[in-house]
Amino acid sequence: MTINASNCLKKNGFVFITADMFSKCEMATSMFMKLQDEWERLPPDAYADMIRTKRFRRYSKLNYSQHAGLTTDIVTDPTFYQSAEINSVYGGIDRRFPQIQQSTIQSPTFLRIFKVVVEALPSHLRKSFDSSRSNPDRQALKASAHQIRCTCDKATAVSPAPEGIHRDGHQFLSITLICRENVNGGISRIYDNKGRLVFEQKLTSPLDTIVINDLTMMHSISEITCGNDANEGKRDILIFDFDLSP
Ligand SMILES: [Fe+2]
């Protein structure tokens, strides 16, 4: 799976890793449900228009070593910045979100998702990521995590990413579905650099994951509406982004 995902990403600029490609024996259902529960206590995204984008969010920069596993990077400035050029709706300002809770980051399931995504990255990036393996003072590959919930109700179609077709402004990013309930729409679309649609997929099974080369591809997510006669729907995702440090 690792070799195929990595080859796919290299060849196409993206790879879709289906939920069933995650090793179920390593991902106990009870542990995954515990991780899902971490999305129940997300604070509102203070920067989002809560009418058109009902978004709840935490954000952390991460460190990883084989010895310590995943930890929150408390040294690096936790500010999340995207240029106005990259994000026409929310870009151009420093955004500060509450850090992801330790109980989330320390979850074996969270680490498993992270490792599956890292294994899909090009080998030279993969090798440079473990700070304990190369130069302990300098981590060549930087990672951040975004823990996000979007909700919708009967009244309004909600746009999880109102910036439309866009890049996130990183080298690579991944989107993993954690939970989806009473939601219609929310189709992930991937485009080449000329804006031509090359792939679309609705993430429906928890753990469905897309890894994207953000330098060569663009992406979008369609509006979500509330389905199944329910009063509220929710779509929970975990995003990792990756950058090489200068
Ligand atoms: Fe995005």
Short mmCIF file of C-alpha atoms and ligand atoms in Angstrom, two decimals:
data_model
loop_
_atom_site.label_atom_id
_atom_site.label_comp_id
_atom_site.label_asym_id
_atom_site.label_seq_id
_atom_site.Cartn_x
_atom_site.Cartn_y
_atom_site.Cartn_z
CA MET A 1 0.00 0.00 0.00
CA THR A 2 2.80 2.37 0.95
CA ILE A 3 4.63 1.98 -2.35
CA ASN A 4 1.46 2.29 -4.40
CA ALA A 5 0.22 5.36 -2.52
CA SER A 6 3.59 7.04 -2.86
CA ASN A 7 3.85 6.18 -6.55
CA CYS A 8 0.32 7.36 -7.16
CA LEU A 9 0.98 10.68 -5.46
CA LYS A 10 4.19 11.15 -7.43
CA LYS A 11 2.58 10.27 -10.75
CA ASN A 12 -0.80 12.00 -10.42
CA GLY A 13 -0.22 14.73 -7.85
CA PHE A 14 -2.73 13.16 -5.49
CA VAL A 15 -3.74 9.79 -4.06
CA PHE A 16 -7.04 8.58 -2.63
CA ILE A 17 -6.47 6.13 0.23
CA THR A 18 -9.71 4.35 1.01
CA ALA A 19 -10.67 3.55 4.58
CA ASP A 20 -10.28 -0.18 4.00
CA MET A 21 -6.60 0.32 3.16
CA PHE A 22 -5.93 1.25 6.76
CA SER A 23 -4.97 -1.87 8.66
CA LYS A 24 -8.06 -2.63 10.72
CA CYS A 25 -6.15 -4.82 13.18
CA GLU A 26 -4.00 -1.85 14.14
CA MET A 27 -6.99 0.46 14.42
CA ALA A 28 -9.34 -0.85 17.07
CA THR A 29 -12.90 0.40 16.67
CA SER A 30 -13.09 1.51 20.28
CA MET A 31 -9.94 3.60 19.86
CA PHE A 32 -11.25 5.17 16.68
CA MET A 33 -14.55 6.04 18.39
CA LYS A 34 -12.55 7.67 21.15
CA LEU A 35 -10.74 9.78 18.58
CA GLN A 36 -14.05 10.70 16.90
CA ASP A 37 -15.29 11.90 20.27
CA GLU A 38 -12.49 14.50 20.39
CA TRP A 39 -14.37 16.43 17.68
CA GLU A 40 -17.33 16.92 20.04
CA ARG A 41 -15.54 19.63 22.02
CA LEU A 42 -14.16 21.87 19.28
CA PRO A 43 -14.51 25.62 19.81
CA PRO A 44 -16.05 27.79 17.05
CA ASP A 45 -13.66 29.04 14.38
CA ALA A 46 -13.52 32.70 15.38
CA TYR A 47 -12.53 33.75 11.85
CA ALA A 48 -15.28 31.94 9.95
CA ASP A 49 -18.55 33.48 8.87
CA MET A 50 -20.78 31.26 11.00
CA ILE A 51 -23.73 31.64 8.65
CA ARG A 52 -22.09 30.52 5.43
CA THR A 53 -19.33 28.43 7.05
CA LYS A 54 -20.32 26.86 10.34
CA ARG A 55 -16.86 25.74 11.35
CA PHE A 56 -15.28 24.57 14.61
CA ARG A 57 -11.56 24.17 14.85
CA ARG A 58 -8.31 23.45 16.64
CA TYR A 59 -4.82 23.71 15.17
CA SER A 60 -1.33 22.62 16.19
CA LYS A 61 2.13 22.49 14.76
CA LEU A 62 3.63 19.07 15.33
CA ASN A 63 6.94 17.42 16.09
CA TYR A 64 7.61 13.79 15.43
CA SER A 65 10.40 11.49 16.51
CA GLN A 66 10.57 7.72 16.67
CA HIS A 67 11.44 8.05 20.31
CA ALA A 68 8.71 10.44 21.46
CA GLY A 69 6.09 9.90 18.77
CA LEU A 70 3.91 12.89 17.93
CA THR A 71 4.00 15.94 20.15
CA THR A 72 2.75 19.49 19.93
CA ASP A 73 5.44 21.89 18.79
CA ILE A 74 5.36 24.44 21.58
CA VAL A 75 8.48 26.30 20.39
CA THR A 76 7.31 27.35 16.96
CA ASP A 77 4.78 30.17 16.73
CA PRO A 78 1.36 28.46 16.58
CA THR A 79 -0.03 31.15 14.28
CA PHE A 80 -1.60 29.87 11.08
CA TYR A 81 -0.95 32.20 8.14
CA GLN A 82 -2.07 32.00 4.53
CA SER A 83 -1.43 34.84 2.09
CA ALA A 84 -4.40 36.71 0.65
CA GLU A 85 -3.33 35.37 -2.73
CA ILE A 86 -3.65 31.77 -1.51
CA ASN A 87 -6.81 32.30 0.54
CA SER A 88 -8.97 35.11 -0.81
CA VAL A 89 -11.50 34.77 2.01
CA TYR A 90 -9.45 34.32 5.19
CA GLY A 91 -5.88 34.96 4.01
CA GLY A 92 -3.61 37.91 4.77
CA ILE A 93 -3.95 37.76 8.54
CA ASP A 94 -2.39 35.71 11.31
CA ARG A 95 -4.99 33.30 12.62
CA ARG A 96 -4.67 31.82 16.07
CA PHE A 97 -6.67 28.75 16.97
CA PRO A 98 -6.78 26.81 20.23
CA GLN A 99 -4.20 24.04 20.23
CA ILE A 100 -5.28 20.48 19.60
CA GLN A 101 -5.63 18.70 22.90
CA GLN A 102 -2.95 16.26 24.02
CA SER A 103 -5.53 13.49 24.32
CA THR A 104 -6.09 13.84 20.56
CA ILE A 105 -2.46 14.03 19.52
CA GLN A 106 -1.42 11.18 21.79
CA SER A 107 -4.16 8.91 20.43
CA PRO A 108 -2.67 5.83 18.70
CA THR A 109 -5.27 6.25 15.96
CA PHE A 110 -4.21 9.85 15.31
CA LEU A 111 -0.60 8.65 15.01
CA ARG A 112 -1.64 5.83 12.71
CA ILE A 113 -3.42 8.24 10.34
CA PHE A 114 -0.39 10.53 10.42
CA LYS A 115 1.98 7.67 9.59
CA VAL A 116 -0.15 6.43 6.68
CA VAL A 117 -0.10 9.94 5.20
CA VAL A 118 3.66 10.40 5.74
CA GLU A 119 4.30 7.04 4.10
CA ALA A 120 2.63 8.34 0.95
CA LEU A 121 5.00 11.34 0.73
CA PRO A 122 8.12 11.23 -1.46
CA SER A 123 10.87 9.17 0.18
CA HIS A 124 13.34 12.05 0.62
CA LEU A 125 10.72 13.99 2.61
CA ARG A 126 9.69 10.93 4.60
CA LYS A 127 13.27 10.27 5.68
CA SER A 128 13.91 13.87 6.65
CA PHE A 129 10.90 14.10 8.89
CA ASP A 130 12.05 12.24 11.97
CA SER A 131 13.98 14.89 13.86
CA SER A 132 15.68 12.31 16.05
CA ARG A 133 17.17 10.53 13.07
CA SER A 134 19.02 13.33 11.30
CA ASN A 135 19.94 16.68 12.73
CA PRO A 136 18.19 16.99 16.09
CA ASP A 137 18.28 20.79 15.90
CA ARG A 138 16.59 21.07 12.58
CA GLN A 139 13.51 19.31 11.36
CA ALA A 140 13.53 19.35 7.60
CA LEU A 141 9.86 18.58 7.14
CA LYS A 142 7.35 20.59 9.15
CA ALA A 143 3.85 19.32 9.81
CA SER A 144 0.68 20.91 11.15
CA ALA A 145 -2.68 19.41 12.02
CA HIS A 146 -6.12 20.99 11.61
CA GLN A 147 -9.00 19.43 13.53
CA ILE A 148 -12.16 20.74 11.89
CA ARG A 149 -15.91 20.25 12.14
CA CYS A 150 -18.41 21.82 9.72
CA THR A 151 -22.08 21.69 10.57
CA CYS A 152 -25.20 22.45 8.56
CA ASP A 153 -28.87 22.77 9.30
CA LYS A 154 -32.01 22.73 7.22
CA ALA A 155 -32.02 26.45 6.53
CA THR A 156 -28.70 27.10 4.80
CA ALA A 157 -26.27 25.40 2.47
CA VAL A 158 -22.86 25.67 4.07
CA SER A 159 -19.56 26.06 2.30
CA PRO A 160 -16.75 24.27 4.21
CA ALA A 161 -14.12 26.15 2.14
CA PRO A 162 -15.69 29.30 0.67
CA GLU A 163 -12.45 30.18 -1.15
CA GLY A 164 -13.57 27.82 -3.98
CA ILE A 165 -10.83 26.23 -6.11
CA HIS A 166 -7.66 26.91 -4.17
CA ARG A 167 -4.34 25.79 -2.77
CA ASP A 168 -3.62 25.69 0.95
CA GLY A 169 -0.12 27.15 0.43
CA HIS A 170 1.95 24.13 1.48
CA GLN A 171 3.96 21.41 -0.22
CA PHE A 172 1.60 18.55 0.61
CA LEU A 173 -1.66 18.22 2.48
CA SER A 174 -3.98 15.42 3.45
CA ILE A 175 -7.68 15.33 4.27
CA THR A 176 -9.04 12.44 6.34
CA LEU A 177 -12.73 11.95 7.06
CA ILE A 178 -13.35 11.34 10.75
CA CYS A 179 -17.15 11.43 10.80
CA ARG A 180 -20.01 12.33 8.49
CA GLU A 181 -23.60 12.38 9.69
CA ASN A 182 -26.79 13.67 8.00
CA VAL A 183 -24.83 15.51 5.35
CA ASN A 184 -25.42 15.76 1.61
CA GLY A 185 -22.77 17.14 -0.73
CA GLY A 186 -19.24 17.83 0.43
CA ILE A 187 -17.57 16.47 -2.69
CA SER A 188 -13.79 16.87 -2.73
CA ARG A 189 -12.48 17.90 -6.14
CA ILE A 190 -8.91 18.07 -7.39
CA TYR A 191 -7.73 20.18 -10.33
CA ASP A 192 -4.51 20.54 -12.24
CA ASN A 193 -2.65 23.83 -12.37
CA LYS A 194 -4.80 24.99 -15.29
CA GLY A 195 -7.95 24.47 -13.24
CA ARG A 196 -9.06 21.34 -15.11
CA LEU A 197 -10.95 18.87 -12.93
CA VAL A 198 -8.97 15.61 -12.66
CA PHE A 199 -10.66 13.81 -9.76
CA GLU A 200 -13.72 14.04 -7.55
CA GLN A 201 -14.69 11.94 -4.58
CA LYS A 202 -17.12 12.19 -1.73
CA LEU A 203 -15.36 11.00 1.42
CA THR A 204 -18.01 8.77 2.98
CA SER A 205 -16.26 6.17 5.14
CA PRO A 206 -14.39 7.33 8.22
CA LEU A 207 -10.64 7.19 7.44
CA ASP A 208 -11.13 7.87 3.71
CA THR A 209 -8.09 10.03 2.98
CA ILE A 210 -6.84 12.17 0.10
CA VAL A 211 -3.19 13.25 -0.04
CA ILE A 212 -2.47 16.13 -2.42
CA ASN A 213 0.67 17.73 -3.83
CA ASP A 214 -0.31 21.33 -3.11
CA LEU A 215 2.35 22.72 -5.45
CA THR A 216 1.08 21.00 -8.57
CA MET A 217 -2.63 20.61 -7.85
CA MET A 218 -5.56 22.70 -6.59
CA HIS A 219 -8.64 21.52 -4.72
CA SER A 220 -12.16 22.47 -3.64
CA ILE A 221 -14.99 21.12 -1.52
CA SER A 222 -18.62 21.52 -2.53
CA GLU A 223 -21.36 22.89 -0.29
CA ILE A 224 -22.96 20.69 2.32
CA THR A 225 -26.64 20.55 3.19
CA CYS A 226 -28.50 18.74 5.89
CA GLY A 227 -30.03 15.43 4.81
CA ASN A 228 -32.22 12.63 6.12
CA ASP A 229 -34.83 14.90 7.73
CA ALA A 230 -32.42 15.70 10.53
CA ASN A 231 -32.10 19.15 12.03
CA GLU A 232 -28.32 19.22 11.95
CA GLY A 233 -25.56 17.50 10.02
CA LYS A 234 -21.84 17.36 10.70
CA ARG A 235 -18.69 16.65 8.73
CA ASP A 236 -15.53 16.10 10.79
CA ILE A 237 -12.12 16.06 9.15
CA LEU A 238 -8.46 15.93 10.07
CA ILE A 239 -6.06 17.81 7.82
CA PHE A 240 -2.29 17.51 7.89
CA ASP A 241 -0.10 19.91 5.97
CA PHE A 242 3.60 19.54 5.27
CA ASP A 243 6.33 22.03 4.38
CA LEU A 244 10.07 21.79 4.03
CA SER A 245 11.78 24.20 6.38
CA PRO A 246 14.20 26.64 4.70
FE FE B 1 -8.01 23.69 1.28
#
